GROMACS .gro file of C-alpha atoms in nm:
model
  510
    1UNK     CA    1  -0.412  -4.742  -2.129
    2UNK     CA    2  -0.760  -4.617  -2.212
    3UNK     CA    3  -0.958  -4.496  -1.914
    4UNK     CA    4  -1.296  -4.658  -1.847
    5UNK     CA    5  -1.576  -4.451  -1.695
    6UNK     CA    6  -1.887  -4.560  -1.510
    7UNK     CA    7  -2.199  -4.349  -1.564
    8UNK     CA    8  -2.367  -4.223  -1.247
    9UNK     CA    9  -2.651  -4.041  -1.419
   10UNK     CA   10  -2.737  -3.842  -1.731
   11UNK     CA   11  -2.751  -3.468  -1.665
   12UNK     CA   12  -2.863  -3.336  -2.003
   13UNK     CA   13  -2.928  -3.479  -2.347
   14UNK     CA   14  -3.027  -3.325  -2.680
   15UNK     CA   15  -2.977  -3.389  -3.051
   16UNK     CA   16  -2.638  -3.219  -3.039
   17UNK     CA   17  -2.496  -3.315  -2.700
   18UNK     CA   18  -2.505  -3.551  -2.406
   19UNK     CA   19  -2.377  -3.459  -2.060
   20UNK     CA   20  -2.317  -3.729  -1.798
   21UNK     CA   21  -2.198  -3.749  -1.439
   22UNK     CA   22  -1.935  -4.025  -1.433
   23UNK     CA   23  -1.648  -4.163  -1.232
   24UNK     CA   24  -1.342  -4.351  -1.347
   25UNK     CA   25  -1.336  -4.718  -1.258
   26UNK     CA   26  -1.139  -4.765  -0.938
   27UNK     CA   27  -1.187  -4.403  -0.831
   28UNK     CA   28  -1.455  -4.219  -0.635
   29UNK     CA   29  -1.383  -3.882  -0.798
   30UNK     CA   30  -1.688  -3.747  -0.981
   31UNK     CA   31  -1.635  -3.612  -1.332
   32UNK     CA   32  -1.835  -3.461  -1.616
   33UNK     CA   33  -1.828  -3.631  -1.954
   34UNK     CA   34  -1.968  -3.443  -2.253
   35UNK     CA   35  -2.022  -3.582  -2.601
   36UNK     CA   36  -2.077  -3.305  -2.853
   37UNK     CA   37  -2.169  -3.308  -3.219
   38UNK     CA   38  -1.896  -3.158  -3.436
   39UNK     CA   39  -1.532  -3.073  -3.376
   40UNK     CA   40  -1.485  -2.836  -3.080
   41UNK     CA   41  -1.113  -2.757  -3.092
   42UNK     CA   42  -1.154  -2.489  -2.825
   43UNK     CA   43  -1.161  -2.765  -2.562
   44UNK     CA   44  -0.816  -2.878  -2.674
   45UNK     CA   45  -0.693  -2.523  -2.612
   46UNK     CA   46  -0.866  -2.513  -2.274
   47UNK     CA   47  -0.704  -2.841  -2.175
   48UNK     CA   48  -0.367  -2.668  -2.177
   49UNK     CA   49  -0.484  -2.371  -1.968
   50UNK     CA   50  -0.527  -2.323  -1.595
   51UNK     CA   51  -0.729  -2.058  -1.416
   52UNK     CA   52  -0.897  -2.068  -1.072
   53UNK     CA   53  -1.236  -1.975  -1.219
   54UNK     CA   54  -1.235  -2.246  -1.490
   55UNK     CA   55  -1.298  -2.621  -1.448
   56UNK     CA   56  -1.002  -2.844  -1.522
   57UNK     CA   57  -1.020  -3.028  -1.855
   58UNK     CA   58  -0.875  -3.380  -1.822
   59UNK     CA   59  -0.939  -3.542  -2.161
   60UNK     CA   60  -1.040  -3.428  -2.509
   61UNK     CA   61  -1.086  -3.669  -2.800
   62UNK     CA   62  -1.230  -3.647  -3.151
   63UNK     CA   63  -1.403  -3.920  -3.353
   64UNK     CA   64  -1.674  -3.947  -3.621
   65UNK     CA   65  -1.747  -3.574  -3.628
   66UNK     CA   66  -1.793  -3.564  -3.252
   67UNK     CA   67  -1.598  -3.437  -2.952
   68UNK     CA   68  -1.575  -3.606  -2.612
   69UNK     CA   69  -1.463  -3.400  -2.313
   70UNK     CA   70  -1.394  -3.520  -1.958
   71UNK     CA   71  -1.372  -3.235  -1.712
   72UNK     CA   72  -1.382  -3.152  -1.343
   73UNK     CA   73  -1.715  -3.183  -1.165
   74UNK     CA   74  -1.791  -2.858  -0.980
   75UNK     CA   75  -2.018  -2.891  -0.680
   76UNK     CA   76  -2.223  -2.578  -0.635
   77UNK     CA   77  -2.521  -2.391  -0.774
   78UNK     CA   78  -2.576  -2.163  -1.070
   79UNK     CA   79  -2.586  -1.790  -1.009
   80UNK     CA   80  -2.925  -1.783  -1.179
   81UNK     CA   81  -3.074  -2.004  -0.907
   82UNK     CA   82  -2.926  -1.820  -0.608
   83UNK     CA   83  -3.056  -1.523  -0.411
   84UNK     CA   84  -2.762  -1.286  -0.418
   85UNK     CA   85  -2.677  -0.985  -0.208
   86UNK     CA   86  -2.539  -0.680  -0.386
   87UNK     CA   87  -2.196  -0.759  -0.244
   88UNK     CA   88  -2.212  -1.110  -0.393
   89UNK     CA   89  -2.319  -0.965  -0.730
   90UNK     CA   90  -2.015  -0.738  -0.727
   91UNK     CA   91  -1.789  -1.030  -0.635
   92UNK     CA   92  -1.933  -1.238  -0.919
   93UNK     CA   93  -1.896  -0.943  -1.158
   94UNK     CA   94  -1.532  -0.901  -1.060
   95UNK     CA   95  -1.451  -1.272  -1.098
   96UNK     CA   96  -1.632  -1.320  -1.429
   97UNK     CA   97  -1.442  -1.018  -1.561
   98UNK     CA   98  -1.114  -1.172  -1.443
   99UNK     CA   99  -1.175  -1.503  -1.618
  100UNK     CA  100  -1.298  -1.336  -1.938
  101UNK     CA  101  -0.988  -1.117  -1.947
  102UNK     CA  102  -0.781  -1.436  -1.922
  103UNK     CA  103  -0.979  -1.614  -2.195
  104UNK     CA  104  -0.971  -1.320  -2.433
  105UNK     CA  105  -0.594  -1.298  -2.392
  106UNK     CA  106  -0.586  -1.658  -2.521
  107UNK     CA  107  -0.810  -1.564  -2.814
  108UNK     CA  108  -1.116  -1.750  -2.679
  109UNK     CA  109  -1.463  -1.595  -2.707
  110UNK     CA  110  -1.713  -1.779  -2.483
  111UNK     CA  111  -2.029  -1.665  -2.670
  112UNK     CA  112  -2.273  -1.801  -2.412
  113UNK     CA  113  -2.226  -1.596  -2.096
  114UNK     CA  114  -2.541  -1.625  -1.883
  115UNK     CA  115  -2.625  -1.695  -1.517
  116UNK     CA  116  -2.679  -2.069  -1.571
  117UNK     CA  117  -2.323  -2.102  -1.706
  118UNK     CA  118  -2.170  -1.935  -1.399
  119UNK     CA  119  -2.146  -2.167  -1.098
  120UNK     CA  120  -2.094  -2.062  -0.737
  121UNK     CA  121  -1.860  -2.333  -0.613
  122UNK     CA  122  -1.820  -2.454  -0.255
  123UNK     CA  123  -1.498  -2.253  -0.216
  124UNK     CA  124  -1.701  -1.932  -0.250
  125UNK     CA  125  -1.577  -1.848  -0.600
  126UNK     CA  126  -1.723  -1.883  -0.946
  127UNK     CA  127  -1.653  -2.131  -1.226
  128UNK     CA  128  -1.737  -2.044  -1.585
  129UNK     CA  129  -1.863  -2.354  -1.765
  130UNK     CA  130  -2.006  -2.471  -2.101
  131UNK     CA  131  -1.776  -2.375  -2.387
  132UNK     CA  132  -1.985  -2.555  -2.647
  133UNK     CA  133  -2.056  -2.227  -2.830
  134UNK     CA  134  -1.705  -2.085  -2.783
  135UNK     CA  135  -1.486  -1.993  -3.076
  136UNK     CA  136  -1.150  -1.847  -3.162
  137UNK     CA  137  -1.172  -1.559  -3.416
  138UNK     CA  138  -1.049  -1.622  -3.770
  139UNK     CA  139  -0.860  -1.344  -3.945
  140UNK     CA  140  -1.031  -1.385  -4.284
  141UNK     CA  141  -1.389  -1.451  -4.166
  142UNK     CA  142  -1.654  -1.182  -4.205
  143UNK     CA  143  -1.913  -1.360  -3.992
  144UNK     CA  144  -1.943  -1.668  -3.772
  145UNK     CA  145  -2.005  -1.998  -3.949
  146UNK     CA  146  -2.209  -2.140  -3.660
  147UNK     CA  147  -2.483  -1.923  -3.511
  148UNK     CA  148  -2.485  -2.032  -3.147
  149UNK     CA  149  -2.567  -1.868  -2.816
  150UNK     CA  150  -2.870  -1.802  -2.597
  151UNK     CA  151  -3.136  -1.562  -2.722
  152UNK     CA  152  -3.163  -1.261  -2.491
  153UNK     CA  153  -2.797  -1.284  -2.394
  154UNK     CA  154  -2.630  -1.303  -2.738
  155UNK     CA  155  -2.570  -0.973  -2.925
  156UNK     CA  156  -2.705  -0.907  -3.277
  157UNK     CA  157  -2.373  -0.981  -3.447
  158UNK     CA  158  -2.386  -1.334  -3.307
  159UNK     CA  159  -2.679  -1.408  -3.538
  160UNK     CA  160  -2.476  -1.374  -3.857
  161UNK     CA  161  -2.434  -0.998  -3.903
  162UNK     CA  162  -2.056  -1.009  -3.848
  163UNK     CA  163  -1.780  -1.214  -3.689
  164UNK     CA  164  -1.801  -1.205  -3.312
  165UNK     CA  165  -1.514  -1.082  -3.098
  166UNK     CA  166  -1.477  -1.009  -2.726
  167UNK     CA  167  -1.745  -0.740  -2.752
  168UNK     CA  168  -1.999  -1.022  -2.790
  169UNK     CA  169  -1.900  -1.150  -2.445
  170UNK     CA  170  -1.919  -0.792  -2.315
  171UNK     CA  171  -2.280  -0.767  -2.437
  172UNK     CA  172  -2.376  -1.098  -2.270
  173UNK     CA  173  -2.187  -0.998  -1.955
  174UNK     CA  174  -2.392  -0.678  -1.935
  175UNK     CA  175  -2.719  -0.868  -1.972
  176UNK     CA  176  -2.605  -1.122  -1.711
  177UNK     CA  177  -2.510  -0.858  -1.457
  178UNK     CA  178  -2.846  -0.686  -1.510
  179UNK     CA  179  -3.017  -1.018  -1.445
  180UNK     CA  180  -2.819  -1.085  -1.126
  181UNK     CA  181  -2.861  -0.733  -0.986
  182UNK     CA  182  -3.233  -0.713  -1.058
  183UNK     CA  183  -3.377  -0.375  -0.962
  184UNK     CA  184  -3.037  -0.272  -0.823
  185UNK     CA  185  -2.912  -0.247  -1.184
  186UNK     CA  186  -3.095   0.086  -1.208
  187UNK     CA  187  -2.861   0.247  -0.956
  188UNK     CA  188  -2.647   0.521  -1.103
  189UNK     CA  189  -2.327   0.337  -1.030
  190UNK     CA  190  -2.431   0.042  -1.252
  191UNK     CA  191  -2.676   0.179  -1.508
  192UNK     CA  192  -2.434   0.365  -1.737
  193UNK     CA  193  -2.183   0.076  -1.736
  194UNK     CA  194  -2.445  -0.188  -1.818
  195UNK     CA  195  -2.609   0.032  -2.079
  196UNK     CA  196  -2.277   0.069  -2.259
  197UNK     CA  197  -2.211  -0.306  -2.236
  198UNK     CA  198  -2.544  -0.385  -2.404
  199UNK     CA  199  -2.540  -0.125  -2.680
  200UNK     CA  200  -2.666  -0.290  -3.002
  201UNK     CA  201  -2.376  -0.131  -3.192
  202UNK     CA  202  -2.059  -0.321  -3.094
  203UNK     CA  203  -1.847  -0.014  -3.175
  204UNK     CA  204  -2.023   0.173  -2.894
  205UNK     CA  205  -1.954  -0.091  -2.630
  206UNK     CA  206  -1.644  -0.109  -2.413
  207UNK     CA  207  -1.336  -0.219  -2.602
  208UNK     CA  208  -1.223  -0.472  -2.344
  209UNK     CA  209  -1.345  -0.650  -2.032
  210UNK     CA  210  -1.077  -0.466  -1.835
  211UNK     CA  211  -1.269  -0.146  -1.904
  212UNK     CA  212  -1.597  -0.313  -1.801
  213UNK     CA  213  -1.444  -0.431  -1.474
  214UNK     CA  214  -1.313  -0.087  -1.394
  215UNK     CA  215  -1.646   0.083  -1.473
  216UNK     CA  216  -1.862  -0.178  -1.297
  217UNK     CA  217  -1.663  -0.184  -0.973
  218UNK     CA  218  -1.639   0.194  -0.969
  219UNK     CA  219  -1.272   0.210  -0.866
  220UNK     CA  220  -0.963   0.247  -1.084
  221UNK     CA  221  -0.748   0.005  -0.883
  222UNK     CA  222  -0.548   0.081  -0.572
  223UNK     CA  223  -0.642   0.448  -0.569
  224UNK     CA  224  -0.586   0.524  -0.206
  225UNK     CA  225  -0.491   0.828  -0.001
  226UNK     CA  226  -0.367   0.804   0.357
  227UNK     CA  227  -0.289   1.062   0.617
  228UNK     CA  228  -0.151   1.049   0.969
  229UNK     CA  229  -0.248   1.310   1.231
  230UNK     CA  230  -0.030   1.354   1.538
  231UNK     CA  231   0.033   1.671   1.743
  232UNK     CA  232  -0.157   1.875   1.480
  233UNK     CA  233   0.085   1.756   1.208
  234UNK     CA  234  -0.087   1.651   0.883
  235UNK     CA  235   0.103   1.427   0.643
  236UNK     CA  236  -0.049   1.303   0.317
  237UNK     CA  237   0.057   0.983   0.149
  238UNK     CA  238  -0.079   0.845  -0.176
  239UNK     CA  239   0.001   0.484  -0.268
  240UNK     CA  240   0.039   0.309  -0.601
  241UNK     CA  241  -0.274   0.154  -0.756
  242UNK     CA  242  -0.386  -0.066  -1.046
  243UNK     CA  243  -0.186  -0.368  -0.927
  244UNK     CA  244  -0.313  -0.679  -1.110
  245UNK     CA  245  -0.527  -0.922  -0.915
  246UNK     CA  246  -0.356  -1.245  -0.822
  247UNK     CA  247  -0.462  -1.551  -1.017
  248UNK     CA  248  -0.514  -1.764  -0.708
  249UNK     CA  249  -0.827  -1.700  -0.498
  250UNK     CA  250  -0.812  -1.692  -0.122
  251UNK     CA  251  -0.903  -2.015   0.054
  252UNK     CA  252  -1.271  -2.011   0.140
  253UNK     CA  253  -1.318  -2.385   0.192
  254UNK     CA  254  -1.644  -2.461   0.361
  255UNK     CA  255  -1.781  -2.107   0.321
  256UNK     CA  256  -2.151  -2.130   0.236
  257UNK     CA  257  -2.231  -1.758   0.213
  258UNK     CA  258  -2.363  -1.733   0.571
  259UNK     CA  259  -2.170  -1.468   0.765
  260UNK     CA  260  -2.369  -1.499   1.087
  261UNK     CA  261  -2.088  -1.681   1.271
  262UNK     CA  262  -1.807  -1.448   1.164
  263UNK     CA  263  -1.641  -1.181   1.375
  264UNK     CA  264  -1.794  -0.842   1.295
  265UNK     CA  265  -1.527  -0.583   1.219
  266UNK     CA  266  -1.517  -0.258   1.418
  267UNK     CA  267  -1.664   0.037   1.230
  268UNK     CA  268  -1.421   0.298   1.095
  269UNK     CA  269  -1.379   0.581   1.343
  270UNK     CA  270  -1.416   0.954   1.288
  271UNK     CA  271  -1.570   0.962   0.938
  272UNK     CA  272  -1.558   1.327   0.833
  273UNK     CA  273  -1.500   1.572   0.550
  274UNK     CA  274  -1.171   1.760   0.526
  275UNK     CA  275  -1.267   2.125   0.504
  276UNK     CA  276  -1.370   2.239   0.154
  277UNK     CA  277  -1.160   1.981  -0.035
  278UNK     CA  278  -1.440   1.732  -0.101
  279UNK     CA  279  -1.225   1.456   0.052
  280UNK     CA  280  -1.359   1.218   0.312
  281UNK     CA  281  -1.148   1.062   0.590
  282UNK     CA  282  -1.200   0.768   0.822
  283UNK     CA  283  -0.990   0.570   1.066
  284UNK     CA  284  -0.809   0.259   0.937
  285UNK     CA  285  -0.944  -0.084   1.033
  286UNK     CA  286  -0.639  -0.305   0.989
  287UNK     CA  287  -0.834  -0.632   0.996
  288UNK     CA  288  -1.042  -0.532   0.693
  289UNK     CA  289  -0.994  -0.678   0.347
  290UNK     CA  290  -0.756  -0.965   0.282
  291UNK     CA  291  -0.414  -0.976   0.446
  292UNK     CA  292  -0.270  -0.624   0.445
  293UNK     CA  293  -0.496  -0.511   0.162
  294UNK     CA  294  -0.755  -0.306   0.348
  295UNK     CA  295  -1.097  -0.262   0.187
  296UNK     CA  296  -1.385  -0.030   0.260
  297UNK     CA  297  -1.732   0.008   0.110
  298UNK     CA  298  -1.873   0.360   0.081
  299UNK     CA  299  -2.210   0.515   0.004
  300UNK     CA  300  -2.288   0.873  -0.089
  301UNK     CA  301  -2.607   1.057   0.006
  302UNK     CA  302  -2.736   1.396  -0.109
  303UNK     CA  303  -2.988   1.612   0.082
  304UNK     CA  304  -3.155   1.947   0.007
  305UNK     CA  305  -3.118   2.045   0.373
  306UNK     CA  306  -2.859   1.969   0.637
  307UNK     CA  307  -3.074   1.689   0.779
  308UNK     CA  308  -2.862   1.371   0.790
  309UNK     CA  309  -2.994   1.058   0.619
  310UNK     CA  310  -3.124   0.756   0.809
  311UNK     CA  311  -2.884   0.471   0.728
  312UNK     CA  312  -3.155   0.214   0.796
  313UNK     CA  313  -3.425   0.368   0.577
  314UNK     CA  314  -3.287   0.612   0.321
  315UNK     CA  315  -3.155   0.506  -0.019
  316UNK     CA  316  -2.804   0.616  -0.113
  317UNK     CA  317  -2.733   0.763  -0.455
  318UNK     CA  318  -2.386   0.628  -0.527
  319UNK     CA  319  -2.157   0.366  -0.381
  320UNK     CA  320  -1.819   0.207  -0.437
  321UNK     CA  321  -1.521   0.036  -0.280
  322UNK     CA  322  -1.181   0.164  -0.164
  323UNK     CA  323  -0.871  -0.048  -0.110
  324UNK     CA  324  -0.502  -0.015  -0.032
  325UNK     CA  325  -0.202  -0.151   0.156
  326UNK     CA  326  -0.070   0.047   0.453
  327UNK     CA  327   0.106  -0.228   0.647
  328UNK     CA  328   0.444  -0.069   0.575
  329UNK     CA  329   0.374   0.205   0.829
  330UNK     CA  330   0.325  -0.024   1.128
  331UNK     CA  331   0.690  -0.043   1.225
  332UNK     CA  332   0.766   0.324   1.161
  333UNK     CA  333   0.820   0.548   1.463
  334UNK     CA  334   0.807   0.870   1.262
  335UNK     CA  335   0.445   0.873   1.153
  336UNK     CA  336   0.251   0.786   1.463
  337UNK     CA  337   0.057   0.483   1.576
  338UNK     CA  338  -0.208   0.271   1.411
  339UNK     CA  339  -0.473   0.466   1.603
  340UNK     CA  340  -0.365   0.780   1.414
  341UNK     CA  341  -0.388   0.624   1.066
  342UNK     CA  342  -0.665   0.740   0.834
  343UNK     CA  343  -0.784   0.656   0.486
  344UNK     CA  344  -0.874   0.938   0.250
  345UNK     CA  345  -1.089   0.944  -0.060
  346UNK     CA  346  -1.178   1.236  -0.285
  347UNK     CA  347  -1.551   1.247  -0.361
  348UNK     CA  348  -1.521   1.563  -0.571
  349UNK     CA  349  -1.608   1.382  -0.895
  350UNK     CA  350  -1.913   1.218  -0.736
  351UNK     CA  351  -2.107   1.538  -0.661
  352UNK     CA  352  -2.379   1.633  -0.911
  353UNK     CA  353  -2.644   1.883  -0.785
  354UNK     CA  354  -2.592   2.153  -0.524
  355UNK     CA  355  -2.689   2.040  -0.176
  356UNK     CA  356  -2.556   1.872   0.136
  357UNK     CA  357  -2.358   1.551   0.091
  358UNK     CA  358  -2.292   1.275   0.344
  359UNK     CA  359  -2.084   0.963   0.299
  360UNK     CA  360  -2.120   0.639   0.492
  361UNK     CA  361  -1.835   0.391   0.514
  362UNK     CA  362  -1.780   0.042   0.651
  363UNK     CA  363  -1.483  -0.193   0.679
  364UNK     CA  364  -1.518  -0.484   0.438
  365UNK     CA  365  -1.460  -0.831   0.584
  366UNK     CA  366  -1.293  -1.121   0.406
  367UNK     CA  367  -1.601  -1.343   0.443
  368UNK     CA  368  -1.392  -1.615   0.608
  369UNK     CA  369  -1.293  -1.478   0.949
  370UNK     CA  370  -1.449  -1.132   0.949
  371UNK     CA  371  -1.789  -0.995   0.849
  372UNK     CA  372  -1.843  -0.637   0.731
  373UNK     CA  373  -1.862  -0.369   0.997
  374UNK     CA  374  -2.169  -0.147   1.037
  375UNK     CA  375  -2.178   0.167   0.823
  376UNK     CA  376  -2.091   0.495   0.995
  377UNK     CA  377  -2.202   0.838   0.872
  378UNK     CA  378  -1.994   1.148   0.815
  379UNK     CA  379  -2.082   1.509   0.883
  380UNK     CA  380  -2.231   1.727   0.606
  381UNK     CA  381  -2.046   1.880   0.312
  382UNK     CA  382  -2.215   2.183   0.153
  383UNK     CA  383  -2.165   2.159  -0.225
  384UNK     CA  384  -2.228   2.475  -0.430
  385UNK     CA  385  -2.013   2.402  -0.735
  386UNK     CA  386  -2.279   2.257  -0.964
  387UNK     CA  387  -2.205   2.519  -1.232
  388UNK     CA  388  -1.833   2.560  -1.157
  389UNK     CA  389  -1.592   2.558  -1.455
  390UNK     CA  390  -1.360   2.263  -1.516
  391UNK     CA  391  -0.992   2.275  -1.444
  392UNK     CA  392  -0.797   2.289  -1.771
  393UNK     CA  393  -0.681   1.958  -1.914
  394UNK     CA  394  -0.314   1.869  -1.860
  395UNK     CA  395  -0.107   1.986  -2.156
  396UNK     CA  396   0.216   1.876  -2.317
  397UNK     CA  397   0.187   1.513  -2.209
  398UNK     CA  398   0.518   1.332  -2.251
  399UNK     CA  399   0.715   1.038  -2.115
  400UNK     CA  400   1.025   1.087  -1.901
  401UNK     CA  401   1.273   0.809  -1.826
  402UNK     CA  402   1.532   0.851  -1.551
  403UNK     CA  403   1.821   0.618  -1.481
  404UNK     CA  404   1.946   0.535  -1.133
  405UNK     CA  405   2.216   0.303  -1.007
  406UNK     CA  406   1.961   0.029  -0.954
  407UNK     CA  407   1.691   0.072  -1.219
  408UNK     CA  408   1.513   0.290  -1.472
  409UNK     CA  409   1.208   0.492  -1.367
  410UNK     CA  410   0.928   0.610  -1.597
  411UNK     CA  411   0.708   0.914  -1.543
  412UNK     CA  412   0.392   1.047  -1.704
  413UNK     CA  413   0.467   1.418  -1.728
  414UNK     CA  414   0.281   1.734  -1.832
  415UNK     CA  415   0.376   2.101  -1.869
  416UNK     CA  416   0.100   2.321  -1.719
  417UNK     CA  417   0.172   2.257  -1.349
  418UNK     CA  418   0.076   2.613  -1.251
  419UNK     CA  419  -0.288   2.551  -1.344
  420UNK     CA  420  -0.330   2.335  -1.032
  421UNK     CA  421  -0.285   2.382  -0.657
  422UNK     CA  422  -0.086   2.156  -0.427
  423UNK     CA  423  -0.386   1.960  -0.296
  424UNK     CA  424  -0.519   1.873  -0.643
  425UNK     CA  425  -0.469   1.505  -0.725
  426UNK     CA  426  -0.304   1.392  -1.049
  427UNK     CA  427  -0.457   1.068  -1.180
  428UNK     CA  428  -0.264   0.890  -1.456
  429UNK     CA  429  -0.418   0.611  -1.670
  430UNK     CA  430  -0.188   0.388  -1.877
  431UNK     CA  431  -0.303   0.203  -2.190
  432UNK     CA  432  -0.146  -0.014  -2.455
  433UNK     CA  433  -0.154   0.138  -2.801
  434UNK     CA  434  -0.450  -0.087  -2.893
  435UNK     CA  435  -0.655   0.074  -2.614
  436UNK     CA  436  -0.620  -0.203  -2.356
  437UNK     CA  437  -0.624  -0.060  -2.002
  438UNK     CA  438  -0.309  -0.141  -1.804
  439UNK     CA  439  -0.324   0.047  -1.472
  440UNK     CA  440  -0.368   0.384  -1.311
  441UNK     CA  441  -0.219   0.564  -1.016
  442UNK     CA  442  -0.297   0.887  -0.833
  443UNK     CA  443  -0.098   1.125  -0.621
  444UNK     CA  444  -0.117   1.488  -0.512
  445UNK     CA  445   0.073   1.767  -0.684
  446UNK     CA  446   0.248   1.853  -0.356
  447UNK     CA  447   0.382   1.498  -0.328
  448UNK     CA  448   0.537   1.528  -0.676
  449UNK     CA  449   0.691   1.864  -0.590
  450UNK     CA  450   0.834   1.733  -0.264
  451UNK     CA  451   0.986   1.437  -0.450
  452UNK     CA  452   1.112   1.667  -0.728
  453UNK     CA  453   0.968   1.423  -0.981
  454UNK     CA  454   0.899   1.538  -1.340
  455UNK     CA  455   0.556   1.373  -1.332
  456UNK     CA  456   0.368   1.078  -1.185
  457UNK     CA  457   0.589   0.773  -1.149
  458UNK     CA  458   0.465   0.463  -1.332
  459UNK     CA  459   0.613   0.148  -1.189
  460UNK     CA  460   0.825  -0.043  -1.438
  461UNK     CA  461   0.648  -0.371  -1.361
  462UNK     CA  462   0.348  -0.243  -1.559
  463UNK     CA  463   0.554  -0.144  -1.863
  464UNK     CA  464   0.679  -0.499  -1.887
  465UNK     CA  465   0.650  -0.597  -2.253
  466UNK     CA  466   0.963  -0.505  -2.453
  467UNK     CA  467   0.868  -0.361  -2.789
  468UNK     CA  468   0.512  -0.282  -2.676
  469UNK     CA  469   0.388   0.076  -2.716
  470UNK     CA  470   0.221   0.246  -2.419
  471UNK     CA  471   0.029   0.573  -2.386
  472UNK     CA  472  -0.110   0.757  -2.086
  473UNK     CA  473  -0.381   1.011  -2.010
  474UNK     CA  474  -0.420   1.238  -1.707
  475UNK     CA  475  -0.719   1.373  -1.518
  476UNK     CA  476  -0.657   1.622  -1.238
  477UNK     CA  477  -0.907   1.582  -0.954
  478UNK     CA  478  -1.002   1.910  -0.796
  479UNK     CA  479  -0.952   1.980  -0.428
  480UNK     CA  480  -1.182   2.286  -0.462
  481UNK     CA  481  -1.513   2.133  -0.578
  482UNK     CA  482  -1.709   2.450  -0.496
  483UNK     CA  483  -1.484   2.651  -0.729
  484UNK     CA  484  -1.377   2.404  -0.999
  485UNK     CA  485  -1.475   2.069  -1.140
  486UNK     CA  486  -1.199   1.821  -1.216
  487UNK     CA  487  -1.032   1.840  -1.556
  488UNK     CA  488  -1.203   1.651  -1.843
  489UNK     CA  489  -1.248   1.280  -1.760
  490UNK     CA  490  -1.032   1.023  -1.937
  491UNK     CA  491  -1.192   0.703  -1.810
  492UNK     CA  492  -1.285   0.438  -1.919
  493UNK     CA  493  -1.097   0.538  -2.236
  494UNK     CA  494  -0.979   0.887  -2.329
  495UNK     CA  495  -1.031   1.080  -2.648
  496UNK     CA  496  -0.724   1.099  -2.870
  497UNK     CA  497  -0.672   1.463  -2.769
  498UNK     CA  498  -0.604   1.361  -2.409
  499UNK     CA  499  -0.353   1.083  -2.484
  500UNK     CA  500   0.024   1.112  -2.471
  501UNK     CA  501   0.245   1.016  -2.766
  502UNK     CA  502   0.328   0.643  -2.762
  503UNK     CA  503   0.631   0.516  -2.577
  504UNK     CA  504   0.800   0.192  -2.685
  505UNK     CA  505   0.952  -0.019  -2.408
  506UNK     CA  506   1.319  -0.080  -2.490
  507UNK     CA  507   1.416  -0.432  -2.592
  508UNK     CA  508   1.692  -0.557  -2.358
  509UNK     CA  509   2.031  -0.583  -2.519
  510UNK     CA  510   2.180  -0.931  -2.503
   0.00000   0.00000   0.00000
């Protein structure tokens, strides 16, 4: 039976399209009906997909060189019309990256990413709308047949110079994030990422949105260090990182962006530097983040003298976010109490000029029950390693597989262990052979020695595509920043010289 819709009002009309707010007869649910000139097969593909940051597509029909689409009505406002805090900009950046990663995996290029096509819905999350310009790349095509997009956001290749691919969305994403951040886009933590996104040469942009997400957010995943201090005993733990974000967003029904009525989290206690290692420590706030995934925001300040910055007045130079899960320790009687639990982060790669460095940290609230804590300031770290040499790059990279009674374990291994001290941190990045970022994880050399592992363990759940080829790269983060810089960087994508040989995941035997 054909559905009959009643028009509520016309939202937009042009020579090529008409957009209406409608409802089905006998129902009060509001819907969007779009009538578009031409055949837009991408909507048929979208109808079979589901993602929390996309509107649901209910009907798609074709007739007389036109396409009619009935989709979910999203109540909210466009990001271009909203005054956004920096935290909201980062949230939007993270979520738009997540949905673009999903779309690109389906072979869909949006081709019209801009603030007016990104809605902030009532649940506190985004929806990416308007796929009228979207396309799916054709293997034989040298350039796009239809030159669509919004001037100022579309890259040069979208105007007929070549066929667009996901790098076109990366360009528009960079322009969009610049627009949303405003003057904040000039901060060091964003400027290099956005500049690379918007390079006029597509070959000089990021290869994938995963790389953009990693560079924009400034963290490589669940890169977390934890220590427990009790009776002068220091124990270091480093957890796995790079776990994929869940597809389902947390429930934020009724959240309107106003945090004034939320419980303010307690500030992290005892923020301080650990000797000359360049690592900062602060007390765990177990209510932070979402569930057991604790999250902290940090800022880094540099001073010519040992005069501490004013958190209310002085501008910070760099900032980022730290996250990790430490709930497993709560029931343990061997490692102390919650009051003795600390987070650790190495700032050694963040230092640039000689001087005195301070970090400020706060517990990040979930925006539903808890609001962010106040920032607290550390003591001073005297950095003198501006001209220090780099640690040598890891050599002899190779994969090691070990069998146990229960499973197979994979390790990213290297041969020049003696070039590093026990407190240096080994950071492994895993990529598919086509360059797509998969995950990364960090641990200290001492932890590997204590475990008698041949290298850094890479959880099998990430090497989960039989027949797929994977490679890894390693950067060793220095624990002696006044004597050595970290080994050559390998993020967001390493040079060939720093990559391991490929490893092919075995195909299960039937």
